[in-house]
XYZ file of C-alpha atoms in Angstrom:
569
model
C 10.928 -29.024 88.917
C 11.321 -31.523 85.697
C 8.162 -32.321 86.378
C 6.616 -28.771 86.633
C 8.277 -27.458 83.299
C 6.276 -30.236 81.486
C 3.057 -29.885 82.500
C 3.516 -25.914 82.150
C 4.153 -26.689 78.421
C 1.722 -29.076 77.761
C -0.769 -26.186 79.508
C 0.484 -23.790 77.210
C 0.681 -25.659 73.792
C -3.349 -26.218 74.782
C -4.182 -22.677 75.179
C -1.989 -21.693 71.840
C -4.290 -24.814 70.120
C -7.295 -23.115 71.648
C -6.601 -19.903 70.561
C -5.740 -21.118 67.056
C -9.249 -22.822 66.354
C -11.051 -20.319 67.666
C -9.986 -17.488 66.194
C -11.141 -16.597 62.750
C -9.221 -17.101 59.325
C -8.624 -14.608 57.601
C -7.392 -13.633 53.638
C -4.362 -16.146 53.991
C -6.718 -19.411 53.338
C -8.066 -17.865 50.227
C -4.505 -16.088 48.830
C -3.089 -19.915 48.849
C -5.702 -21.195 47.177
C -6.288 -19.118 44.522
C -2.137 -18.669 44.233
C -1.745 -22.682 43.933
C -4.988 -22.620 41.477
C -3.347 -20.430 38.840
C 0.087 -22.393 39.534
C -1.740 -25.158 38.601
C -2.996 -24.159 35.353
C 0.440 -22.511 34.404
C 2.178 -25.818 35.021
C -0.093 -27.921 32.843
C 0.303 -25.574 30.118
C 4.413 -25.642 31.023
C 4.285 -29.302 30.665
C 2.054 -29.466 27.644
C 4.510 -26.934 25.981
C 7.958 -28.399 26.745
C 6.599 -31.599 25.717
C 5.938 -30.762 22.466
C 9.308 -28.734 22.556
C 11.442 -31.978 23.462
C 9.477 -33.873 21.321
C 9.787 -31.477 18.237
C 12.978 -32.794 16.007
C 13.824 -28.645 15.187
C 12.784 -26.388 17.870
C 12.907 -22.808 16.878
C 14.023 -21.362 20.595
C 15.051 -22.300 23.295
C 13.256 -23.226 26.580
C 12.928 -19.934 27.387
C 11.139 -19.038 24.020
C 8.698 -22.370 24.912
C 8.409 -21.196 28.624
C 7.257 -17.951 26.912
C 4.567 -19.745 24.611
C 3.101 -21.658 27.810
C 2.571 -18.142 29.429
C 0.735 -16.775 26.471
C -0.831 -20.418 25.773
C -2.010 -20.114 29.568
C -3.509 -16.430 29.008
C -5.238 -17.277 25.905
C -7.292 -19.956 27.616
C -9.280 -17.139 29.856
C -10.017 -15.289 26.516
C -6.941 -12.521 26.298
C -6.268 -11.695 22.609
C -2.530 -12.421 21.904
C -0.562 -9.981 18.979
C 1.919 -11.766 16.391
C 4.555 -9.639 16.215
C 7.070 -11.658 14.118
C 5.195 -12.031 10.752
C 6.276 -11.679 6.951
C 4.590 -8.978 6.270
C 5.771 -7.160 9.443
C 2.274 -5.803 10.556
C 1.046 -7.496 13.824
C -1.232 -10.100 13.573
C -3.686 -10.617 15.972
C -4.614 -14.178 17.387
C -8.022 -14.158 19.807
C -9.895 -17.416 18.744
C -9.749 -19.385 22.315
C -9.871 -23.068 22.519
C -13.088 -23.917 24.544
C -11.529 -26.734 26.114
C -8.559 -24.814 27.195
C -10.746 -22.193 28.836
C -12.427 -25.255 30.997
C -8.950 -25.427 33.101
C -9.085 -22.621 34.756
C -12.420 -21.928 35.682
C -12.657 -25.687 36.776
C -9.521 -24.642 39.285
C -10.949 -21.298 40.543
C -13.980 -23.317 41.389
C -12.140 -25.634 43.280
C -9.790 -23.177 45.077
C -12.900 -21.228 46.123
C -15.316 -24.208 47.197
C -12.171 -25.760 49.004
C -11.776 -22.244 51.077
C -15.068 -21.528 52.212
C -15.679 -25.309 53.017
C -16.094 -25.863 56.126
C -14.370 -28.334 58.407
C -16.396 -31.391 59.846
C -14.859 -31.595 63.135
C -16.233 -30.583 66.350
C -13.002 -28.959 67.064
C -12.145 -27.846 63.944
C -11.770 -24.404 62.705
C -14.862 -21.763 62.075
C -16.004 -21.446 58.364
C -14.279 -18.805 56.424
C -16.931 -15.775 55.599
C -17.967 -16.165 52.181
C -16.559 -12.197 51.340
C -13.254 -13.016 52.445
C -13.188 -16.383 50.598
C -14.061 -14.966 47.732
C -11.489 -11.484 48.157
C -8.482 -13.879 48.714
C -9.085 -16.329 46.254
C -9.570 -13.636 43.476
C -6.766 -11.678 44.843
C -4.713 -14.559 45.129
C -5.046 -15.853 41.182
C -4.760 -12.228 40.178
C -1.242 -12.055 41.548
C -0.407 -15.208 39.642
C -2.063 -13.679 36.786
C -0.159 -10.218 36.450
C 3.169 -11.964 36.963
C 2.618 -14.707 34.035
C 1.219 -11.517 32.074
C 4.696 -9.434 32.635
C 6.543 -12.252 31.459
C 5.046 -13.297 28.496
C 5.152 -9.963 27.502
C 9.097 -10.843 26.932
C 8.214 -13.767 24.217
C 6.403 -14.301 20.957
C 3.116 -14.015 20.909
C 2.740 -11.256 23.688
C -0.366 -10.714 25.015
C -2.743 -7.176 25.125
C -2.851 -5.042 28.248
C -6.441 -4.074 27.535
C -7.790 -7.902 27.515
C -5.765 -8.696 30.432
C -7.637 -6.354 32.764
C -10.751 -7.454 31.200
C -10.600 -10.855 30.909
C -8.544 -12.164 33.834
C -10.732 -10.477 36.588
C -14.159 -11.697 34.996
C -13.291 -14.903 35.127
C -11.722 -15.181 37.841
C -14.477 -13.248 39.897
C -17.171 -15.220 38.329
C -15.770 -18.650 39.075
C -14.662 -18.073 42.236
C -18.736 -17.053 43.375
C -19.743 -19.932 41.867
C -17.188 -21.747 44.510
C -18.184 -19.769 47.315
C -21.596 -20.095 46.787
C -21.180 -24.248 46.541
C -18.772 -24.313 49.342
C -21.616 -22.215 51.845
C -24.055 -25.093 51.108
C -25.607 -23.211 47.860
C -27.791 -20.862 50.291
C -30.990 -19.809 48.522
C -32.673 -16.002 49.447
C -36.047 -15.215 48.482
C -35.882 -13.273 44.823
C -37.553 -9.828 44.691
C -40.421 -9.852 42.030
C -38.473 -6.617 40.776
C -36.173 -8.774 38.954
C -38.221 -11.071 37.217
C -39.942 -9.779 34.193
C -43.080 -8.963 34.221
C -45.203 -12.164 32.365
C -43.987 -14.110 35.427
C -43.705 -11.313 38.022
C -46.022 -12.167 40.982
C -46.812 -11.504 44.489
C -45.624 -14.971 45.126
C -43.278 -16.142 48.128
C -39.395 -16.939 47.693
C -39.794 -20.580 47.067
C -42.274 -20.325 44.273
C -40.350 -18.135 42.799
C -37.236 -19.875 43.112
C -39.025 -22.856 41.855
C -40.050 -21.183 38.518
C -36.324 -19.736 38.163
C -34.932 -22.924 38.754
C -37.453 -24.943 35.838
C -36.701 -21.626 33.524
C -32.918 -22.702 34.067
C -33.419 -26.052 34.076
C -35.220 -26.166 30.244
C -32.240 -23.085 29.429
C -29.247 -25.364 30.468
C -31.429 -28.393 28.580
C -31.961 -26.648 25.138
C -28.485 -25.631 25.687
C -27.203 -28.833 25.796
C -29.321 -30.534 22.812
C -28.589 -27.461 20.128
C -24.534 -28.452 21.607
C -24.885 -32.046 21.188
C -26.903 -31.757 18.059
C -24.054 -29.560 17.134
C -21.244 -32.181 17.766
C -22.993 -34.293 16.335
C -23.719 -32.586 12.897
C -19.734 -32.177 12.829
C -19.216 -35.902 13.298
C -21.448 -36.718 10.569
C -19.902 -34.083 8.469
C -16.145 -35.138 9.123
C -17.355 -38.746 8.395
C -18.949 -37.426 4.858
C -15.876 -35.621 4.180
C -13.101 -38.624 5.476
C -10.822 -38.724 2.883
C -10.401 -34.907 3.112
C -10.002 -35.554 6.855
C -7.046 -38.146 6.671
C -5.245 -36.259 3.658
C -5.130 -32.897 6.157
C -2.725 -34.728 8.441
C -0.016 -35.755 5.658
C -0.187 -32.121 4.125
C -0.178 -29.892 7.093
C 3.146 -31.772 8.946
C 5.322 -34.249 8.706
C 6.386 -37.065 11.514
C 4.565 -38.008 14.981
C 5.249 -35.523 16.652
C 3.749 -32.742 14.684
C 0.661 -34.602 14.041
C 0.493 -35.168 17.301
C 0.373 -31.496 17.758
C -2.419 -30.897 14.999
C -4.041 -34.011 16.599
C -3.926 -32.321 20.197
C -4.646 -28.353 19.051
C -7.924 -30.668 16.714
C -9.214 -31.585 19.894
C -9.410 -28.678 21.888
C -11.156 -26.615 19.333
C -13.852 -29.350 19.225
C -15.752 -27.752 21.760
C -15.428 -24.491 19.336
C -16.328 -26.182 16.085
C -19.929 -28.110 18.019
C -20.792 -24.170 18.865
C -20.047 -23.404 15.143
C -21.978 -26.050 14.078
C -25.508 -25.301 16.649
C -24.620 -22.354 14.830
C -25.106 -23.252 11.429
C -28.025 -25.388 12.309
C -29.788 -21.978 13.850
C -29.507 -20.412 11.146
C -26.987 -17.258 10.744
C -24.150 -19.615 10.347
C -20.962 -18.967 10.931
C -18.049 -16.689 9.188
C -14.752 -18.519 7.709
C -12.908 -15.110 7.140
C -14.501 -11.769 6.678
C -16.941 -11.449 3.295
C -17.345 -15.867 3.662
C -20.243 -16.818 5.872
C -21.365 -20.693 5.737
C -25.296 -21.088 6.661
C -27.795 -23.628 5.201
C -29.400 -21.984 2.115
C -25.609 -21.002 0.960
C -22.521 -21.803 1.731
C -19.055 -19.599 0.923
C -16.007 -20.798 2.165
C -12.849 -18.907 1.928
C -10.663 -20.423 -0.559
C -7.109 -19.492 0.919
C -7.155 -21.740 4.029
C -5.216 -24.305 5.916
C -5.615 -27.906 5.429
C -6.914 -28.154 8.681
C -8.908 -31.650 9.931
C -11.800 -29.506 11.601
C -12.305 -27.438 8.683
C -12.951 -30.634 6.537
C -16.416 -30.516 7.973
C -17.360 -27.306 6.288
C -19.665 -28.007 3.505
C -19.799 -27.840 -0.251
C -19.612 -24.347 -1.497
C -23.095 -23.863 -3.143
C -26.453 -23.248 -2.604
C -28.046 -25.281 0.200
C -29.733 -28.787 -0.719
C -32.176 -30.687 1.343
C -30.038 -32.264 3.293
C -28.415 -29.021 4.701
C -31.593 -27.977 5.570
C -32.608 -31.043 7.176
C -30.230 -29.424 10.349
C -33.078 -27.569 11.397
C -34.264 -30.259 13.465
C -31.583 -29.726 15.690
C -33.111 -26.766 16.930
C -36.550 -28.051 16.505
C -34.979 -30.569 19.233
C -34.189 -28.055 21.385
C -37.442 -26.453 22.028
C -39.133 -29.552 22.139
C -37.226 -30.277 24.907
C -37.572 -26.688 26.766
C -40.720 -26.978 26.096
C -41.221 -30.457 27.932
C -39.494 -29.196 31.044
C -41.438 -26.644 31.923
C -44.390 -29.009 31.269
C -42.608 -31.376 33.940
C -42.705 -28.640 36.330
C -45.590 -26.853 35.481
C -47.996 -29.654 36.643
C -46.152 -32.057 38.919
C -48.325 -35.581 40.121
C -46.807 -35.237 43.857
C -48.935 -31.590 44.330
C -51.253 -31.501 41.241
C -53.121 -28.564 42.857
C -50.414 -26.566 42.660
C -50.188 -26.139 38.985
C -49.508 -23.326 36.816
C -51.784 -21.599 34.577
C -51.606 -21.935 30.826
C -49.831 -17.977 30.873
C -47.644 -18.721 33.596
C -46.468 -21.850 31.804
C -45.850 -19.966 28.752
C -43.944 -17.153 31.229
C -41.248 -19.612 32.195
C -40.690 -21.186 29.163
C -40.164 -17.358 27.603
C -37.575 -16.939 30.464
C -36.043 -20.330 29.563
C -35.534 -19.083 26.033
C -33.710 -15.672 27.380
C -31.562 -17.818 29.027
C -30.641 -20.152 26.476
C -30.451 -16.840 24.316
C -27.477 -15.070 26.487
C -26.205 -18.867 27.006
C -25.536 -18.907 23.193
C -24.577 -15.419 23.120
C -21.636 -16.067 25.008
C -20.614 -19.391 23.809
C -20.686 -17.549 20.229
C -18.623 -14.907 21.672
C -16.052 -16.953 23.308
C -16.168 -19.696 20.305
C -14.915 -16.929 17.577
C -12.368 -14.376 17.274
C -9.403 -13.444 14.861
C -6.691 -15.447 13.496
C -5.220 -12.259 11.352
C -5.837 -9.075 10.089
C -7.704 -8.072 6.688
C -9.475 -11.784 5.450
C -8.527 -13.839 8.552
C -10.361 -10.691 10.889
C -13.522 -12.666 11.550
C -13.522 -16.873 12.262
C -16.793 -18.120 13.826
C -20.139 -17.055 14.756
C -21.653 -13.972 15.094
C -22.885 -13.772 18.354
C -25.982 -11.102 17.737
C -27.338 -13.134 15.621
C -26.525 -16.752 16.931
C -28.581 -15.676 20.698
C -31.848 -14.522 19.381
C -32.287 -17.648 16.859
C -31.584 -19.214 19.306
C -34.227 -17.716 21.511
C -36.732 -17.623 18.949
C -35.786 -21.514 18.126
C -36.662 -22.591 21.409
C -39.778 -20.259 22.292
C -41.725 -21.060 18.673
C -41.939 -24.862 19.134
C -41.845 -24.972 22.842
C -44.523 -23.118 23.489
C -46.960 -25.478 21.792
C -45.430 -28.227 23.279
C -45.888 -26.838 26.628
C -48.865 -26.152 26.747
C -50.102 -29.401 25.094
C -48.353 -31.469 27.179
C -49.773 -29.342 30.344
C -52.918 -29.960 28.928
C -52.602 -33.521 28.838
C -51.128 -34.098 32.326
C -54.098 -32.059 33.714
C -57.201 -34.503 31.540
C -54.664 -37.341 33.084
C -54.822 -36.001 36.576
C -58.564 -35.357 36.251
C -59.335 -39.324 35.127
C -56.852 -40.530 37.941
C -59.163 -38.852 40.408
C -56.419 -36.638 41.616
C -57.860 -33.374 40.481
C -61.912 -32.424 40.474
C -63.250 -32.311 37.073
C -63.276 -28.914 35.296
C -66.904 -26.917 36.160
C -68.248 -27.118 32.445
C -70.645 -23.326 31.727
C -74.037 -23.629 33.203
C -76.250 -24.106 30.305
C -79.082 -20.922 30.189
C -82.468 -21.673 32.040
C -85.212 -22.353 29.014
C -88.327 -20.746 30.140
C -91.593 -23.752 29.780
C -94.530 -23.373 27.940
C -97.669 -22.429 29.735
C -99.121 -26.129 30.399
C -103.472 -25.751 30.500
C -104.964 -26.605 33.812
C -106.323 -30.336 33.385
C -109.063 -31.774 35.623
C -107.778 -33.499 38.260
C -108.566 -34.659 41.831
C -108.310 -32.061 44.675
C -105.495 -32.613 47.130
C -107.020 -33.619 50.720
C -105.215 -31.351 52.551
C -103.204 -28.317 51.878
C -99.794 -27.760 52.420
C -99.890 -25.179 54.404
C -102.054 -23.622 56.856
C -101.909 -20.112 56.094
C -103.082 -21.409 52.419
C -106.098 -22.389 53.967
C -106.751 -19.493 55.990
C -106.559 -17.133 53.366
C -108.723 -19.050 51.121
C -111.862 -19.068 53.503
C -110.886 -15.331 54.362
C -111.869 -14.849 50.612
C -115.195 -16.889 50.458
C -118.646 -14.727 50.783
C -119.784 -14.457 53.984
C -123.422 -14.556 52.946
C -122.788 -18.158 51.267
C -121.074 -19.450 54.831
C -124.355 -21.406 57.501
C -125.679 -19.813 60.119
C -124.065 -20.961 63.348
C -126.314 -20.679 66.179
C -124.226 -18.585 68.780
C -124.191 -19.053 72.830
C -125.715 -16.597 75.139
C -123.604 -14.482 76.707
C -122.815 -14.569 80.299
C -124.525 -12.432 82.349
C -122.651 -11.453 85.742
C -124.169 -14.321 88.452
C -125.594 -12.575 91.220
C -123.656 -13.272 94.951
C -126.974 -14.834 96.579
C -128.875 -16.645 93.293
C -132.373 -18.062 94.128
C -132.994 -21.969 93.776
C -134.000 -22.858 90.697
C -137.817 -24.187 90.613
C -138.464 -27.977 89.250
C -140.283 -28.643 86.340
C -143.299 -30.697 86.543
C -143.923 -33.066 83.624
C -146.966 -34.835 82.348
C -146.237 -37.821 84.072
C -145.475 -37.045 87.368
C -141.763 -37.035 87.234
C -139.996 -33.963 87.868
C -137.300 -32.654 85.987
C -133.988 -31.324 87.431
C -132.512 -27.995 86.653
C -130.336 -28.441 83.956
C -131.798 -31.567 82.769
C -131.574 -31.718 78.851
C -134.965 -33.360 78.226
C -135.909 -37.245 77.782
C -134.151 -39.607 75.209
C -135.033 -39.259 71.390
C -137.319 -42.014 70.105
C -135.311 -45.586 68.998
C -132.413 -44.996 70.798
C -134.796 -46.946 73.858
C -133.356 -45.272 76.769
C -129.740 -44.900 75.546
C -127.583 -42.570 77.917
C -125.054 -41.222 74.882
C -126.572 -39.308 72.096
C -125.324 -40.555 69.075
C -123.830 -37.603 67.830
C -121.611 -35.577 70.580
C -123.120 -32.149 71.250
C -121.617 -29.017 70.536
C -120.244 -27.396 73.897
C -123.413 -25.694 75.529
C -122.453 -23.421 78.303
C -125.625 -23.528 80.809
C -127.201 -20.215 82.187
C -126.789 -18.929 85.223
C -129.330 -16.292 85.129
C -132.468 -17.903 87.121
C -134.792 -16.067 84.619
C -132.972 -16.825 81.416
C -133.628 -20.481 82.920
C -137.181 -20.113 83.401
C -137.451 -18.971 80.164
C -135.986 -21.602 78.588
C -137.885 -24.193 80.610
C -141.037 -24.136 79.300
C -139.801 -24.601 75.808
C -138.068 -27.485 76.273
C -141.009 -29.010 77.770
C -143.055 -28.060 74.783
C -140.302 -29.562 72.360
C -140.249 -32.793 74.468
C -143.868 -33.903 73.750
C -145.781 -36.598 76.250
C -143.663 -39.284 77.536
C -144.918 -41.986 75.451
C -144.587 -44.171 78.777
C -146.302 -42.270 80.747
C -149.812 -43.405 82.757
C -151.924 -41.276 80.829
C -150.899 -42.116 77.848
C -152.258 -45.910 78.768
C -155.829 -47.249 77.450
């Protein structure tokens, strides 16, 4: 029996085992995930917070109060605009300008709480993938739960945040991120695009994969002029707070006092950098960007506000003034940028590995227009995320404005690209063509130039015709009373069944001569069988009168044998 009870469990833990991998997960996988995820990003923003708090030699509150902060700190990174309640003038103040780098943390974690729930496992035995809809349902649930709780209790504290931008901002991004991690966690599954959705310069009746293939370079050159007008931009604000160093330094001493508060303005410096580079691809576009409302800051003029913080970022903003040469000199940021669209969709457009698969010179210039739409609503949104209040009244508007910052930014990387595009397609094509890879291009056929009537000049007649028919007709058209007279055969009389014998023919000499005989030789040949011409085909008679008639002539046209014995002495 002790050995029974054993095996009977062992049986039974199999089946449960069994049963458990085989059977489907469901929204629990993707509630944890997304659950930890935003207790993740609420903990480094708890830890961040208290240790300035410790660290701070007079906090104002209490842990509590700092607890409080982290909440808001933690809804401010996914764009929700926080109200200052507790202000000397006793209006509400609102604060909305979102630290870029901040807002990286969260969407980094949704990604990974969604990618890590849809994975799935490598095992043989393991369990079945989770469907990508209930992934991506229990993840976004999940962080949303986190989400409305944090929300309720910084609504408690100082700065509280806005009900409206909560419901806005918290689902977007949450949503958005998490697809992204489903849609890497499935294996990034690609579908054929309906033409419907592409505009129409590059909609064609073309299968999934070329069309994939010309979304994919329009992204490509997007995400790359992107990147260069954000670089350039980061850089132009290095060079600027290197210009400006001294104002740079002096902003620390003024603005706090002891490590620990520069420390803070040292920390807070760094995660707007990602702000002030999108500020700065902004100036170098063009519209510039807005330092309070009524001050904008752009190349040909520049008008900062003069009531504002000594701030180390905002050491960077130039002169006030009208622009010089060397403000101007940041257009070739932008220049940069569409260069470099421009050369990516040259890349793709004719590629060395299947150079008879190029694009046209329109269809080049089709995805390098949908590159620039892209990098248009790329900028568009990294305008809009980059800006936002810091007040009411003068501090209303900080930043870009982003209807103006997307389409120069469009228009920046269409303008020069296009050129480039097509020049450099152009180039890869004549290379292609000398390589031997491609056939040469079929030049015009040149018109056919009629020739000049050439006079007949004497010459010697061919021997023989080309063809017979040639000849045929040409002695069809001679005269028929210039052609000889050809002596024509008797016709053939019907032989009668029982023909008489034809009589001999007596000659002088003696001798007689046979029926049919054709006379004696002609004189010199001296008894020579063979004429010495062949004689036309003579068809004999077989009439026995049309023989006798002939007979007698032939004798007469003969003449005396010359031989013969009466022709002796």
């Amino acid at each position: 029996m002790a050995g029974v009870m054993p095996l009977t469990l062992r049986r039974l833990s199999s089946s449960l085992r069994s049963r458990m991998r085989d059977r489907s997960p469901g929204l629990g996988a993707g509630l944890a995930s997304g659950a930890l995820a935003a207790g993740l990003g609420l903990g480094a923003c708890a830890a961040l917070v208290m240790l300035l708090w410790v660290s701070s030699p007079y906090p104002d509150s209490g842990p509590g109060g700092a607890l409080h902060v982290a909440a808001a700190l933690w809804l401010l990174a996914h764009g929700v605009e926080l109200v200052r309640a507790d202000t000397l003038s006793g209006a509400p103040q609102p604060v909305g300008l979102t630290p870029l780098l901040l807002l990286a943390l969260p969407v980094w974690l949704v990604y990974r709480a969604a990618r890590d729930a849809t994975d799935a496992s490598g095992e043989p035995d393991g369990p079945p993938p989770v469907p990508a809809r209930t992934a991506w349902t229990g993840v976004v649930l999940g962080y949303l739960g986190v989400g409305a709780a944090a929300t309720l209790y910084a609504l408690g504290g100082e700065p509280r945040p806005e009900w409206p931008w909560v419901t806005a901002c918290l689902p977007l991004l949450a949503g958005g991120a998490a697809a992204v991690g489903v849609r890497a966690g499935r294996g990034r599954p690609h579908r054929p695009l309906p033409p419907r959705f592409l505009p129409r310069r590059v909609r064609l009746p073309l299968s999934g994969a070329d069309a994939r293939r010309r979304l994919g370079t329009a992204a490509r050159a997007a995400g790359a002029a992107t990147a260069v007008l954000t670089g350039g931009g980061a850089l132009l604000l290095g060079a600027s707070l290197v210009w400006h160093g001294g104002t740079a330094r002096l902003a620390f001493t003024e603005l706090t006092e002891g490590w620990t508060g520069r420390f803070t303005v040292l920390l807070l410096a760094v995660t707007l950098i990602p702000n002030a580079a999108v500020w700065a691809a902004a100036y170098a576009l063009g519209p510039g960007f807005a330092l309070g409302a009524g001050h904008v800051v752009h190349p040909l003029a520049s008008d900062p506000a003069p009531l504002l913080p000594p701030f180390p970022l905002l050491a960077a903003v130039p002169d006030a003034g009208p622009g010089t040469p060397l403000n101007w000199a940041v257009a070739l940021v932008p220049v940069a940028a569409g260069v470099t669209a421009g050369w990516y969709v040259a890349s793709a457009a004719v590629t060395p590995a299947r150079p008879w698969l190029h694009w046209s010179a329109g269809r080049t210039a089709g995805v390098l227009a949908l590159a620039a739409l892209a990098c248009a609503a790329a900028l568009t949104l990294l305008a809009a995320l980059s800006g936002g209040p810091l007040g009411a009244a003068a501090l209303s508007r900080f930043g870009p404005a982003a209807r103006l910052t997307g389409p120069a930014a469009g228009l920046w990387v269409l303008l020069p690209g296009t050129p480039v595009a097509l020049a450099a397609r152009a180039w890869r094509l004549h290379a292609l063509r000398r390589a031997g890879l491609l056939p040469p291009r079929k030049s015009r056929p040149a018109p056919e130039r009629k020739a000049a009537p050439v006079p007949d000049a004497p010459g010697p007649e061919p021997e023989e015709e080309l063809y017979d028919y040639l000849r045929a007709d040409a002695e069809a058209t001679k005269d028929p009373a210039d052609a000889p007279a050809v002596p024509r055969a008797p016709e053939e009389t019907p032989r009668p069944r029982n023909p008489e014998p034809e009589p001999a023919v007596t000659e002088p000499d003696g001798s007689a001569d046979e029926p049919g005989d054709s006379g004696s030789a002609e004189p010199g040949e001296s008894g020579s069988a063979e004429p010495s011409e062949p004689p036309g085909p003579v068809v004999p008679p077989r009439d026995p009168e049309a023989v006798g008639a002939l007979t007698p002539t032939r004798t007469q046209e003969a003449g005396p044998d010359p031989e013969g014995p009466d022709s002796s002495p």
